[in-house]
PDB file of C-alpha atoms in Angstrom:
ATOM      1  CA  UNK S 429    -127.063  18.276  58.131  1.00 61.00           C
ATOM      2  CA  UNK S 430    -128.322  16.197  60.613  1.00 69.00           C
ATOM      3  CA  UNK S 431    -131.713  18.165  61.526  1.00 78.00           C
ATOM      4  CA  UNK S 432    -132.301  17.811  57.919  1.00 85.00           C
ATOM      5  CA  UNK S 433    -132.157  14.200  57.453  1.00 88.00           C
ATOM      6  CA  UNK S 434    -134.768  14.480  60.744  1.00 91.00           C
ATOM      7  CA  UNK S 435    -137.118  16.885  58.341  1.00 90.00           C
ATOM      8  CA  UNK S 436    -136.569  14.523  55.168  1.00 90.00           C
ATOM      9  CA  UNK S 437    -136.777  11.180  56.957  1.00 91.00           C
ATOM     10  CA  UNK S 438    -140.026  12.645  58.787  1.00 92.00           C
ATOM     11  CA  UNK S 439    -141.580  13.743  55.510  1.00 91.00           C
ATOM     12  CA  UNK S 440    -141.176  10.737  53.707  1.00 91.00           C
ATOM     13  CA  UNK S 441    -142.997   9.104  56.373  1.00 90.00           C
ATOM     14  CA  UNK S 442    -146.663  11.203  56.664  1.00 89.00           C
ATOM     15  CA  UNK S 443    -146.302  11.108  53.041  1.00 88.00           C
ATOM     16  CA  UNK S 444    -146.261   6.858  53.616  1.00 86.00           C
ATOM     17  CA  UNK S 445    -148.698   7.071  56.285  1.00 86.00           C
ATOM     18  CA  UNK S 446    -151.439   9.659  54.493  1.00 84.00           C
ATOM     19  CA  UNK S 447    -151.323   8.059  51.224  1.00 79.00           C
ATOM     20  CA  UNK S 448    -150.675   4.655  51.976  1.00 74.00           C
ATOM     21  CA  UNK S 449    -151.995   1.340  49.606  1.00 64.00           C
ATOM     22  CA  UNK S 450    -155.623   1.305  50.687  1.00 65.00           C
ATOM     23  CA  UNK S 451    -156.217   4.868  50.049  1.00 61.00           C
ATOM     24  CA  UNK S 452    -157.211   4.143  46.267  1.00 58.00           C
ATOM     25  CA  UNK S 453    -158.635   7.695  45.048  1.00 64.00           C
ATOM     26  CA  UNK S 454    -154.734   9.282  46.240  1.00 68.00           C
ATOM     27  CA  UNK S 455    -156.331  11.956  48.737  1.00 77.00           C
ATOM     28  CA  UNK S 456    -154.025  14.546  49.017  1.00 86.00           C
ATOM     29  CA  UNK S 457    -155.896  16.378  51.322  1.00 87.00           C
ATOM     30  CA  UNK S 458    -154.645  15.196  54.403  1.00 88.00           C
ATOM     31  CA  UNK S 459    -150.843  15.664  53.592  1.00 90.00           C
ATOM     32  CA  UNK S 460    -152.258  19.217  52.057  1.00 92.00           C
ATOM     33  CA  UNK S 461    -153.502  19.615  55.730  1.00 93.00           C
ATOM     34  CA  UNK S 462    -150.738  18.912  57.796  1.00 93.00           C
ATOM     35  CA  UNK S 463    -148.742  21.307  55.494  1.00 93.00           C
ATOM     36  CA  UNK S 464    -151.557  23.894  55.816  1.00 94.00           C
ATOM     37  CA  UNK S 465    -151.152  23.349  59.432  1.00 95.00           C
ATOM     38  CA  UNK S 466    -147.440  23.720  59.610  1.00 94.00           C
ATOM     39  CA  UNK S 467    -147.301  27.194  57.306  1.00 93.00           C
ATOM     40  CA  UNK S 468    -149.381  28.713  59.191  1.00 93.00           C
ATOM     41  CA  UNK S 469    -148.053  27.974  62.912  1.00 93.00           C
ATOM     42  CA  UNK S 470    -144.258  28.831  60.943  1.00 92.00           C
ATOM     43  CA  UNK S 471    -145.172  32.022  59.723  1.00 92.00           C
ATOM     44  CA  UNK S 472    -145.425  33.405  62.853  1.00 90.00           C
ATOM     45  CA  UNK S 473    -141.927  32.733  64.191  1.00 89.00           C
ATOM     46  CA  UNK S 474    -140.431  33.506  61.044  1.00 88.00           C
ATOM     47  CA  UNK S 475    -142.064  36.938  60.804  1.00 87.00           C
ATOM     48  CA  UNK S 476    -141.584  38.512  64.206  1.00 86.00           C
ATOM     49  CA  UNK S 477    -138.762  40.653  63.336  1.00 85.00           C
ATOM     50  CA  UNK S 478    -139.540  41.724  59.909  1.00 87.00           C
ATOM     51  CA  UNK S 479    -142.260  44.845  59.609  1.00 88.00           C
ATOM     52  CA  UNK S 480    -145.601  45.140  57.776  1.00 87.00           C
ATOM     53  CA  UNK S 481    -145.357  43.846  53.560  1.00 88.00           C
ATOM     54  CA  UNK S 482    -146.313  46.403  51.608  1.00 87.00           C
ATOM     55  CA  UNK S 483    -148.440  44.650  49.080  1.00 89.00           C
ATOM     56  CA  UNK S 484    -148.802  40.791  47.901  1.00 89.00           C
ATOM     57  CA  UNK S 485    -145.959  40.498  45.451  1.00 89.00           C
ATOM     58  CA  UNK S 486    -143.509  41.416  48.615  1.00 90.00           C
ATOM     59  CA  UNK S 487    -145.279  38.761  50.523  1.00 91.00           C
ATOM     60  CA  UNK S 488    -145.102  36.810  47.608  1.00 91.00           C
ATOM     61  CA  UNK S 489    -141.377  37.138  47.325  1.00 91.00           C
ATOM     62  CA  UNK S 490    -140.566  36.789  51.038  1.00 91.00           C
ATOM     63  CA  UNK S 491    -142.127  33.371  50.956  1.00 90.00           C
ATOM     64  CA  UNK S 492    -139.539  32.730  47.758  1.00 91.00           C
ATOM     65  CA  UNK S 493    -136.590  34.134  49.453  1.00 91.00           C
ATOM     66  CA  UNK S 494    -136.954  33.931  53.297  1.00 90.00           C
ATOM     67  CA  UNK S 495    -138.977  31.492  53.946  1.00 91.00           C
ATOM     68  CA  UNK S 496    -138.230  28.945  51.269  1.00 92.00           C
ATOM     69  CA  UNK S 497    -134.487  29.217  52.698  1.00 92.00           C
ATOM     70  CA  UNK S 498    -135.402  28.755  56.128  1.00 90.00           C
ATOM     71  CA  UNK S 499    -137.133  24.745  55.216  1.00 90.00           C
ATOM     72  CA  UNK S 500    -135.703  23.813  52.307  1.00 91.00           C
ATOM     73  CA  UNK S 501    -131.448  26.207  52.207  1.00 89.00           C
ATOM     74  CA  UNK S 502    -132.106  27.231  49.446  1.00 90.00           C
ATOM     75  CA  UNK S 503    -133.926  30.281  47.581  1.00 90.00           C
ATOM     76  CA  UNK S 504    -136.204  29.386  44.497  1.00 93.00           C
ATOM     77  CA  UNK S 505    -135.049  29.664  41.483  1.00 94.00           C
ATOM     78  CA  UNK S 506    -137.733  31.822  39.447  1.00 93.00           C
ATOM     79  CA  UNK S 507    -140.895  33.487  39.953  1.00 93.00           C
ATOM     80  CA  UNK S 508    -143.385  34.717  37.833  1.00 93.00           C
ATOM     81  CA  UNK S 509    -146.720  36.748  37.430  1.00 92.00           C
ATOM     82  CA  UNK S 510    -148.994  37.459  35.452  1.00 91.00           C
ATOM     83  CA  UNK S 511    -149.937  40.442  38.114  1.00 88.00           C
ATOM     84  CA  UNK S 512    -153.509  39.945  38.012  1.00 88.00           C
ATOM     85  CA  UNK S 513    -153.087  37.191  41.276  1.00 88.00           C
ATOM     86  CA  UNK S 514    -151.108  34.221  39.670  1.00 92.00           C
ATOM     87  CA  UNK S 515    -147.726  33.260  40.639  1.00 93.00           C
ATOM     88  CA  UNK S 516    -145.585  30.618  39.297  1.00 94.00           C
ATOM     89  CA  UNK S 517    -142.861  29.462  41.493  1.00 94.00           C
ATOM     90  CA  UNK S 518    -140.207  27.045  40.320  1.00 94.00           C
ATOM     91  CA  UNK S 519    -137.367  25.119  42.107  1.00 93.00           C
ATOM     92  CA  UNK S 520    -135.119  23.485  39.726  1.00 93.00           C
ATOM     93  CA  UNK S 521    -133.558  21.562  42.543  1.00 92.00           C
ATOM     94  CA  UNK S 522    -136.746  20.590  45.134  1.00 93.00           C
ATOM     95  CA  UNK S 523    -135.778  19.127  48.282  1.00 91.00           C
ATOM     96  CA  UNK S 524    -137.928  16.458  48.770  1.00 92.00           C
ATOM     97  CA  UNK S 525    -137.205  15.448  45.483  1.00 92.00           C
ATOM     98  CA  UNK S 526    -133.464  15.562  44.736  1.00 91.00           C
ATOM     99  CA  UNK S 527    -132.981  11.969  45.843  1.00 90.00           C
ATOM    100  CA  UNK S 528    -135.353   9.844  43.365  1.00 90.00           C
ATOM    101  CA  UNK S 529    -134.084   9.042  40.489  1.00 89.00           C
ATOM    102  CA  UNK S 530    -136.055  10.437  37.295  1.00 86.00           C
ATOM    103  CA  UNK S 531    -137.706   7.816  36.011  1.00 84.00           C
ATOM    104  CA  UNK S 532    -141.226   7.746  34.312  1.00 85.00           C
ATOM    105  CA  UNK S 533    -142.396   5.209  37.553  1.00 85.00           C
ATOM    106  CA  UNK S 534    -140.550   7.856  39.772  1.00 86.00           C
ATOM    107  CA  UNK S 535    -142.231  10.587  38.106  1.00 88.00           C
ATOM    108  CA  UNK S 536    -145.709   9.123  38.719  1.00 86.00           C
ATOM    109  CA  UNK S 537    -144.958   9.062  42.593  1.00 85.00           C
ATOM    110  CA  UNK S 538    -143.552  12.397  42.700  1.00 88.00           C
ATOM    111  CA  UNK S 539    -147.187  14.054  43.633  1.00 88.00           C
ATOM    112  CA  UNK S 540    -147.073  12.646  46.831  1.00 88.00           C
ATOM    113  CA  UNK S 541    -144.210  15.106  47.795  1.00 91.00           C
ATOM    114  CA  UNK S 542    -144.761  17.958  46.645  1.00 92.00           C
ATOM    115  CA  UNK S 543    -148.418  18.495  48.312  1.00 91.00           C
ATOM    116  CA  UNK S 544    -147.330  18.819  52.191  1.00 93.00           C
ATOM    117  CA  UNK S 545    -145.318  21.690  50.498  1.00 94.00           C
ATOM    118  CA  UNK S 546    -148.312  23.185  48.859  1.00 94.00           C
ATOM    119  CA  UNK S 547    -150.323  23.327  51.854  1.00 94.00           C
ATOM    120  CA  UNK S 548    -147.487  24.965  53.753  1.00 94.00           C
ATOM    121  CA  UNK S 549    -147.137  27.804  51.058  1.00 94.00           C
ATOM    122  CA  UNK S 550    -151.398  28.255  51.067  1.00 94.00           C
ATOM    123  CA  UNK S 551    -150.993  28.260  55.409  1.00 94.00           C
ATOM    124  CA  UNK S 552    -148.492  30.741  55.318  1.00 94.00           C
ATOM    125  CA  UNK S 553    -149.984  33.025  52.736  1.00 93.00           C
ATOM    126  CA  UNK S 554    -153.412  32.887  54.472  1.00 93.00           C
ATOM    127  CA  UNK S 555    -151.728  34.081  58.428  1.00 92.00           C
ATOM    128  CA  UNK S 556    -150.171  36.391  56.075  1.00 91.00           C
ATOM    129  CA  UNK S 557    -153.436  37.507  55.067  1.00 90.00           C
ATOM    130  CA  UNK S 558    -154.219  36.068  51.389  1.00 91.00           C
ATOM    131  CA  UNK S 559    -156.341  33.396  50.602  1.00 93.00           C
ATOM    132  CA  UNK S 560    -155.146  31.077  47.649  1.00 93.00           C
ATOM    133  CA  UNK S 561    -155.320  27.720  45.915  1.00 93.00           C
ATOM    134  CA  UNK S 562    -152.155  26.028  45.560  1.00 93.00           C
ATOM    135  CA  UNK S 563    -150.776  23.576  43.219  1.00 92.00           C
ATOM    136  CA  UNK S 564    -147.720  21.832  41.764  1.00 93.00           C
ATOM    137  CA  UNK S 565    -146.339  20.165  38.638  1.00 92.00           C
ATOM    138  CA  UNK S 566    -143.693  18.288  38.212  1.00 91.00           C
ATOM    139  CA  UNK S 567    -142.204  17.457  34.672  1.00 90.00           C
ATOM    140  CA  UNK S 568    -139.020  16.720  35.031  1.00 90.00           C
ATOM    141  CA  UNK S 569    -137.435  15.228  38.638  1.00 87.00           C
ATOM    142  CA  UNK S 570    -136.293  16.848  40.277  1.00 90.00           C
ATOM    143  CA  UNK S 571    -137.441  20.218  39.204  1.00 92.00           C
ATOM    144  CA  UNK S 572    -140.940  21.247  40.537  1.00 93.00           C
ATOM    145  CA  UNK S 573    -143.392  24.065  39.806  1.00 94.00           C
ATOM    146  CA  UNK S 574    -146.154  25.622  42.197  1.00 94.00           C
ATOM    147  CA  UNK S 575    -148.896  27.881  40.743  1.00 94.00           C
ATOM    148  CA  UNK S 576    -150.197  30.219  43.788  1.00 93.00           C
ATOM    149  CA  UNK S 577    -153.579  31.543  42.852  1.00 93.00           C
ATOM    150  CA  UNK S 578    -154.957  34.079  44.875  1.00 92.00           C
ATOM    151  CA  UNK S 579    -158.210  34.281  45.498  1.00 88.00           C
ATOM    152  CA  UNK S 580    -160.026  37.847  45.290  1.00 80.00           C
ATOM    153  CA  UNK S 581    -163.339  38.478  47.081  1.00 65.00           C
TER     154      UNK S 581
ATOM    155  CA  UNK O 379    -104.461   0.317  38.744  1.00 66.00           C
ATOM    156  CA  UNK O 380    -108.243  -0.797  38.742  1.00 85.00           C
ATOM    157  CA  UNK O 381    -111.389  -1.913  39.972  1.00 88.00           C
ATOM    158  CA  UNK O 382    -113.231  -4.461  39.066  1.00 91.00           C
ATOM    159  CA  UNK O 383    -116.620  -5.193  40.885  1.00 91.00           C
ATOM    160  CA  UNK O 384    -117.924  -4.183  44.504  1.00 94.00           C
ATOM    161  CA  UNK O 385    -120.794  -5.653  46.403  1.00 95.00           C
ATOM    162  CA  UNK O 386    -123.085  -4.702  48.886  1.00 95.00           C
ATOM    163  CA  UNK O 387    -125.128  -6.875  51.699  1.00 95.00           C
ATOM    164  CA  UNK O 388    -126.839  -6.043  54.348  1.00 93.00           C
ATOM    165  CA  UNK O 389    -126.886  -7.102  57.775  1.00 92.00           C
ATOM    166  CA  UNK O 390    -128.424 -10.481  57.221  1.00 93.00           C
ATOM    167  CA  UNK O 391    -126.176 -11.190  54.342  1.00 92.00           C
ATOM    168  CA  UNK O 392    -128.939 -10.435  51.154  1.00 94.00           C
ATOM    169  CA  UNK O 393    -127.202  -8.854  48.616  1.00 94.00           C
ATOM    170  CA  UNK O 394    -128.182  -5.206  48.129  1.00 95.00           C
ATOM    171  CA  UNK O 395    -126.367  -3.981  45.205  1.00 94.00           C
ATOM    172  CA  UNK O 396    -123.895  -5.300  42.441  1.00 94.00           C
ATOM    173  CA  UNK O 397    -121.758  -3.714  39.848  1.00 92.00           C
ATOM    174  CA  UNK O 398    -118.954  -4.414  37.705  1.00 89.00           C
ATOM    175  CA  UNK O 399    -116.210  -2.254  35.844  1.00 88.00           C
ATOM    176  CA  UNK O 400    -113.342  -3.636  34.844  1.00 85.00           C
ATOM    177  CA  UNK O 401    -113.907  -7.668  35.288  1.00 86.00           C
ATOM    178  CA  UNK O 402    -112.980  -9.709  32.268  1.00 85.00           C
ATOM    179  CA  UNK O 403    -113.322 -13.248  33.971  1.00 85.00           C
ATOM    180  CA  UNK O 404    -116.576 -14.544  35.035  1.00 86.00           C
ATOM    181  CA  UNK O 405    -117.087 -16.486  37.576  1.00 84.00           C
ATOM    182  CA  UNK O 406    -119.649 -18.627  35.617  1.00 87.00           C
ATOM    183  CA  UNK O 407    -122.147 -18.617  37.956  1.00 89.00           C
ATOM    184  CA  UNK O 408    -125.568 -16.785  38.530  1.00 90.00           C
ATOM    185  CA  UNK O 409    -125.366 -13.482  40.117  1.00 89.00           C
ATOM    186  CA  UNK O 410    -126.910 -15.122  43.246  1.00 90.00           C
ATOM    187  CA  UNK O 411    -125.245 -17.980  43.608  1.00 93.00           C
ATOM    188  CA  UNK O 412    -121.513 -16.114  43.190  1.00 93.00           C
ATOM    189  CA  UNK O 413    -123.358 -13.236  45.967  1.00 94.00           C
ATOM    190  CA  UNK O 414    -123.665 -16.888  48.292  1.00 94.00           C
ATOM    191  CA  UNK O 415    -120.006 -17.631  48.120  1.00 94.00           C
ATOM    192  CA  UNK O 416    -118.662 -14.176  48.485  1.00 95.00           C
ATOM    193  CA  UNK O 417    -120.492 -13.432  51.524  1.00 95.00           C
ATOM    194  CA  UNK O 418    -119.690 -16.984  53.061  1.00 95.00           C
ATOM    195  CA  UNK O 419    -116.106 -16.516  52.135  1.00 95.00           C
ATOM    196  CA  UNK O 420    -115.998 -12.831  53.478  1.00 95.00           C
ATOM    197  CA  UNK O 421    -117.982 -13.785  57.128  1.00 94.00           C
ATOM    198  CA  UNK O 422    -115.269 -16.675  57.157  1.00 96.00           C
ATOM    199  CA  UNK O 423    -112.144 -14.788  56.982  1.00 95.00           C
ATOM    200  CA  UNK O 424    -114.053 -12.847  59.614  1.00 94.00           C
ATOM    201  CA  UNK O 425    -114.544 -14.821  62.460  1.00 93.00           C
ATOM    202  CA  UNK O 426    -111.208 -16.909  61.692  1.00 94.00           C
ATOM    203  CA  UNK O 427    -109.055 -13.020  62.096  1.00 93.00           C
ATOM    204  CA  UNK O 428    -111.008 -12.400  64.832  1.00 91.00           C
ATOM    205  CA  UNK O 429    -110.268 -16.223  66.503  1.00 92.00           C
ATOM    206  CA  UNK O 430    -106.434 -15.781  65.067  1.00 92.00           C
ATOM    207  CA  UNK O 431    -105.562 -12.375  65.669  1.00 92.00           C
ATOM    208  CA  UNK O 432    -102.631 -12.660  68.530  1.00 92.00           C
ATOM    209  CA  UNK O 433    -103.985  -9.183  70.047  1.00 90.00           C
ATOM    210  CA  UNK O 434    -107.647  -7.831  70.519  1.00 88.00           C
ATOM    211  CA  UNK O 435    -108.427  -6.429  67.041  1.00 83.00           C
ATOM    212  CA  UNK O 436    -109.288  -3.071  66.905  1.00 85.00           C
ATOM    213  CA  UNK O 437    -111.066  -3.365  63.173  1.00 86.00           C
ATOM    214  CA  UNK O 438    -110.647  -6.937  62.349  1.00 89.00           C
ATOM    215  CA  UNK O 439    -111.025  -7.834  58.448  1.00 92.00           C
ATOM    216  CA  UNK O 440    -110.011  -5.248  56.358  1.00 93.00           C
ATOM    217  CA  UNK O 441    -108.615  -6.753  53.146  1.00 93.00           C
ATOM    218  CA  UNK O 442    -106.720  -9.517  51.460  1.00 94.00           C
ATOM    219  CA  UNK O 443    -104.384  -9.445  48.687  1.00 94.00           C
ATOM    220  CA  UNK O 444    -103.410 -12.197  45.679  1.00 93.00           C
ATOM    221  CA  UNK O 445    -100.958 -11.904  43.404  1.00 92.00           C
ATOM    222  CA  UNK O 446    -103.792 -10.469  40.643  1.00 90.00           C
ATOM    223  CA  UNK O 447    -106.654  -8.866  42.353  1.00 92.00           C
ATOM    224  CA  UNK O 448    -107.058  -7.481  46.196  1.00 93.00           C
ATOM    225  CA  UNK O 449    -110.690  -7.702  47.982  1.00 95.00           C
ATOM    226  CA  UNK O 450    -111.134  -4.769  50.097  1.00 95.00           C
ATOM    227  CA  UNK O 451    -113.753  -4.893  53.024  1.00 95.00           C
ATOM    228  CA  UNK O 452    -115.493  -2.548  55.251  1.00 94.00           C
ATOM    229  CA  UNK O 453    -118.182  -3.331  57.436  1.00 94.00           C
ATOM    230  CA  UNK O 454    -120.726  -0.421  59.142  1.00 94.00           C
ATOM    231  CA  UNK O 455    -121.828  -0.478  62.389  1.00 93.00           C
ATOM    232  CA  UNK O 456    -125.499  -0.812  61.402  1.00 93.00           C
ATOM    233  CA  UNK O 457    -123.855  -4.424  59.682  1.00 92.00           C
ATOM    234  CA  UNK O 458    -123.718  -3.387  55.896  1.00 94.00           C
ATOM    235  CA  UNK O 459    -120.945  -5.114  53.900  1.00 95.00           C
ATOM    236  CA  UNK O 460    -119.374  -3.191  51.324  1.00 95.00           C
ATOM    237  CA  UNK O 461    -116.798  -5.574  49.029  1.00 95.00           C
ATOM    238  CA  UNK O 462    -114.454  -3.957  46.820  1.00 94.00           C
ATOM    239  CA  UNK O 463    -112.556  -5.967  44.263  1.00 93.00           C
ATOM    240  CA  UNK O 464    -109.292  -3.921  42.693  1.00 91.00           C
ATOM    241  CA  UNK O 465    -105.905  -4.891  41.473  1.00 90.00           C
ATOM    242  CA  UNK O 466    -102.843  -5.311  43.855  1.00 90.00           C
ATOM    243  CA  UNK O 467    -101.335  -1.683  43.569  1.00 86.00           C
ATOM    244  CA  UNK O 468    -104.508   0.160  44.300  1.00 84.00           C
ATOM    245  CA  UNK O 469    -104.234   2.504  47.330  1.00 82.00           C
ATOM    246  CA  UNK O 470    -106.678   4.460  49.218  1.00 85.00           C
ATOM    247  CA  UNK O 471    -109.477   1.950  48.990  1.00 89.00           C
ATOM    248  CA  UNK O 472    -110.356   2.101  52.516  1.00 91.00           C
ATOM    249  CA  UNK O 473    -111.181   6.350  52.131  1.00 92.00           C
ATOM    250  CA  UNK O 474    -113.010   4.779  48.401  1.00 92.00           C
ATOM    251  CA  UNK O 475    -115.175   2.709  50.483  1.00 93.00           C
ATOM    252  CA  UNK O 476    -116.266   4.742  53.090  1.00 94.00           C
ATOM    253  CA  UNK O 477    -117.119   7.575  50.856  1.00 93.00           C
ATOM    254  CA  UNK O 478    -119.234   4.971  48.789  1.00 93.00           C
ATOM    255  CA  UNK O 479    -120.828   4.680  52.000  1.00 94.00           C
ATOM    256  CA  UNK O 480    -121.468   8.055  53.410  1.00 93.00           C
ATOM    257  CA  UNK O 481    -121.507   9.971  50.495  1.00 92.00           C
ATOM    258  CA  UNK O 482    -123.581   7.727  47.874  1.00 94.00           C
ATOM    259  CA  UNK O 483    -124.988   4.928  50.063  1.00 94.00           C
ATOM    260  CA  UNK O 484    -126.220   7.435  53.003  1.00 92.00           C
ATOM    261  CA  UNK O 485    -127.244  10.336  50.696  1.00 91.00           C
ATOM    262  CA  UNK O 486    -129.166   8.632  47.704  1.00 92.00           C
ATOM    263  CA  UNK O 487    -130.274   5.129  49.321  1.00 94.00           C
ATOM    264  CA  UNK O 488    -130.832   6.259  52.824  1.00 92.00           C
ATOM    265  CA  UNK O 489    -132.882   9.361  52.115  1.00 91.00           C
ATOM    266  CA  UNK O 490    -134.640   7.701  48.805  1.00 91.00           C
ATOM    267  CA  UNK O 491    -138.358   7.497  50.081  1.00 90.00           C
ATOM    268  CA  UNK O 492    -138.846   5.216  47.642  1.00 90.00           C
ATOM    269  CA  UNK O 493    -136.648   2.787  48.815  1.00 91.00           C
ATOM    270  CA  UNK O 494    -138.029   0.565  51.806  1.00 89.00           C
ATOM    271  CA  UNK O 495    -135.283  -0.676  54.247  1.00 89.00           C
ATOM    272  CA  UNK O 496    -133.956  -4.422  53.193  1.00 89.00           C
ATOM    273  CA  UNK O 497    -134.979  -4.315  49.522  1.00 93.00           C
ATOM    274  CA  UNK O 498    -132.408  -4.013  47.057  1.00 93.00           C
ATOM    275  CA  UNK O 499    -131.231  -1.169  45.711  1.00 93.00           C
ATOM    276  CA  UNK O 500    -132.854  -0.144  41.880  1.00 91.00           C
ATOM    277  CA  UNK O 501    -132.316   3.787  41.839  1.00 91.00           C
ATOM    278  CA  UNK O 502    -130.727   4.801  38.668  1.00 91.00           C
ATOM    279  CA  UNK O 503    -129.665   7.670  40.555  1.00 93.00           C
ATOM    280  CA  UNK O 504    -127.942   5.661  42.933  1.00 93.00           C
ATOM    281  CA  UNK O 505    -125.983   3.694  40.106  1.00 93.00           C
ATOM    282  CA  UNK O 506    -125.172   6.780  38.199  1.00 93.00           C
ATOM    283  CA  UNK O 507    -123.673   8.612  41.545  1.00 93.00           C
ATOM    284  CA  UNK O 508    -121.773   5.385  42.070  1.00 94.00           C
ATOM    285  CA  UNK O 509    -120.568   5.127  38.689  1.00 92.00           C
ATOM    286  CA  UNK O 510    -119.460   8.935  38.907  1.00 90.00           C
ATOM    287  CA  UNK O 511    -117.318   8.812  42.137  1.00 91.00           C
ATOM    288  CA  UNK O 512    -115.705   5.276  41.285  1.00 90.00           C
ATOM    289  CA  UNK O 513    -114.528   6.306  37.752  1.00 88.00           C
ATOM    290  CA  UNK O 514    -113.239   9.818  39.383  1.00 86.00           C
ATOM    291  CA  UNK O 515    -111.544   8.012  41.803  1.00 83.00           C
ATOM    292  CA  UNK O 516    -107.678   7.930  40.976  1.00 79.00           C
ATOM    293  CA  UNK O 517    -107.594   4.284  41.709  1.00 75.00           C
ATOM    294  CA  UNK O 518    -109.841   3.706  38.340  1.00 76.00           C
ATOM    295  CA  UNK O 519    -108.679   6.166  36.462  1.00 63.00           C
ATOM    296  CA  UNK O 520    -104.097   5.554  36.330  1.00 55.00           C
ATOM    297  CA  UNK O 521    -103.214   2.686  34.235  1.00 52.00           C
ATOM    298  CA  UNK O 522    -100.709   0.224  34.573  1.00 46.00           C
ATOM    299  CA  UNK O 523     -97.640   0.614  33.283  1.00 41.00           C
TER     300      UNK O 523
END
């Protein structure tokens, strides 16, 4: 309880600080950063004592199970492929957004945080060795959707 | 039993949140000015139980009753007012209050980053959590007899 109100509380705060009133153009990139950042330093504690994936969907699916319970308690709640590289990963319940109400003005602000969370899934795929463009949509608050493309070359 | 309006203020005695259930008499005056008079008479009976009390207080002002309503108080340590309004046979409001506090105010105020410290409260989802846990309560929900 309490070293989640730290995570929340410090969230909400980059999230003021990288996107605050003079940045006009809403630049995610920053908070996209930081998450990037963050994945990919987390990935390696959270990985030490599990052996080798064998292919992407099993990365794919520890990052739904494992890792998504270790930062947010809670597993996601349904992925999809289309097994030629994109994923669809939705949380009916996301964190970061469980305590804004769901208006249309909330809805509007709601980028803002989901995008440190996109970065953190693209760091952690790429130390996990795939390279992909994340993204997120949010229709209804406070259920979110990220679309994990990978990128083949 | 039942309860008819609670009010919140912060620290430097703005009001923070309003809402109403069961009040059929109006005061007659704006939401503001009413806020004004509450919060003077509440800081009042304050100091004066603090001044009065015979022994060191260990809480100080906790309620006051009338022969038709009772005015429940609880006061945070960060200074937050909470005011409960509720008819004489109520019971419990104390344990009412404080969950209002930790389990509404904390959880859907608090960690609202939309919210900025001092401003009042508009969250819908605040309201609606508020609305839920008051009208569970047993102290809305038993009627007189």
């Amino acid at each position: 309880m309490t070293e989640e109100i730290v995570f929340d509380c410090l969230h909400a705060e980059i999230v003021n600080y990288c996107l605050d009133d003079s940045n006009k153009e809403n630049d995610f990139s920053t908070l996209e950063y930081i998450g990037f950042t963050t994945g990919y330093r987390l990935i390696e504690r959270l990985t030490r004592d599990i052996p080798r994936f064998k292919d992407e969907l099993e990365t794919i699916k520890f990052i739904c199970t494992d890792f998504w319970t270790s930062i947010y308690k809670k597993q996601v709640d349904n992925l999809r492929t289309n097994n030629q590289g994109m994923y669809v990963v939705q949380d009916k319940a996301f964190r970061f957004l469980t305590r804004i109400s769901s208006g249309p003005k909330q809805l509007q602000q709601a980028p803002k945080f989901v995008a440190f969370t996109c970065g953190l899934v693209r760091g952690a795929l790429s130390n996990l060795g795939i390279n992909s463009t994340v993204t997120a949509e949010v229709q209804t608050i406070p259920a979110c959707r990220f679309h994990i493309e990978v990128s083949r070359n | 039993m039942k309860v008819f309006n609670l009010y919140i203020f912060d620290k430097y005695g703005a009001l923070m949140y309003y809402a109403e259930w069961n009040r059929t008499k109006k005061s007659g005056l704006t939401r503001e000015e009413e806020a004004k008079l509450t919060y003077g008479m509440v800081s009042s009976i304050k100091s004066f139980v603090r001044i009065m009390s015979p022994h060191d207080p260990k809480e100080g002002f906790l309620y006051y009753k009338t022969n038709k309503y009772a005015l429940h108080y609880l006061e945070t340590p960060s200074g937050l007012k909470f005011i409960l309004n509720t008819d004489v046979n109520a019971a419990n409001v104390k344990e009412l209050l404080q969950q209002i506090y930790s389990k509404i105010w904390v959880e859907y105020v608090v960690r609202d980053p939309l919210w900025s410290p001092g401003t009042p409260v508009t969250s819908e989802l605040f309201q609606n959590k508020l609305d839920e846990l008051v009208k569970q309560s047993p102290i809305f929900g038993i009627r007189n007899i």
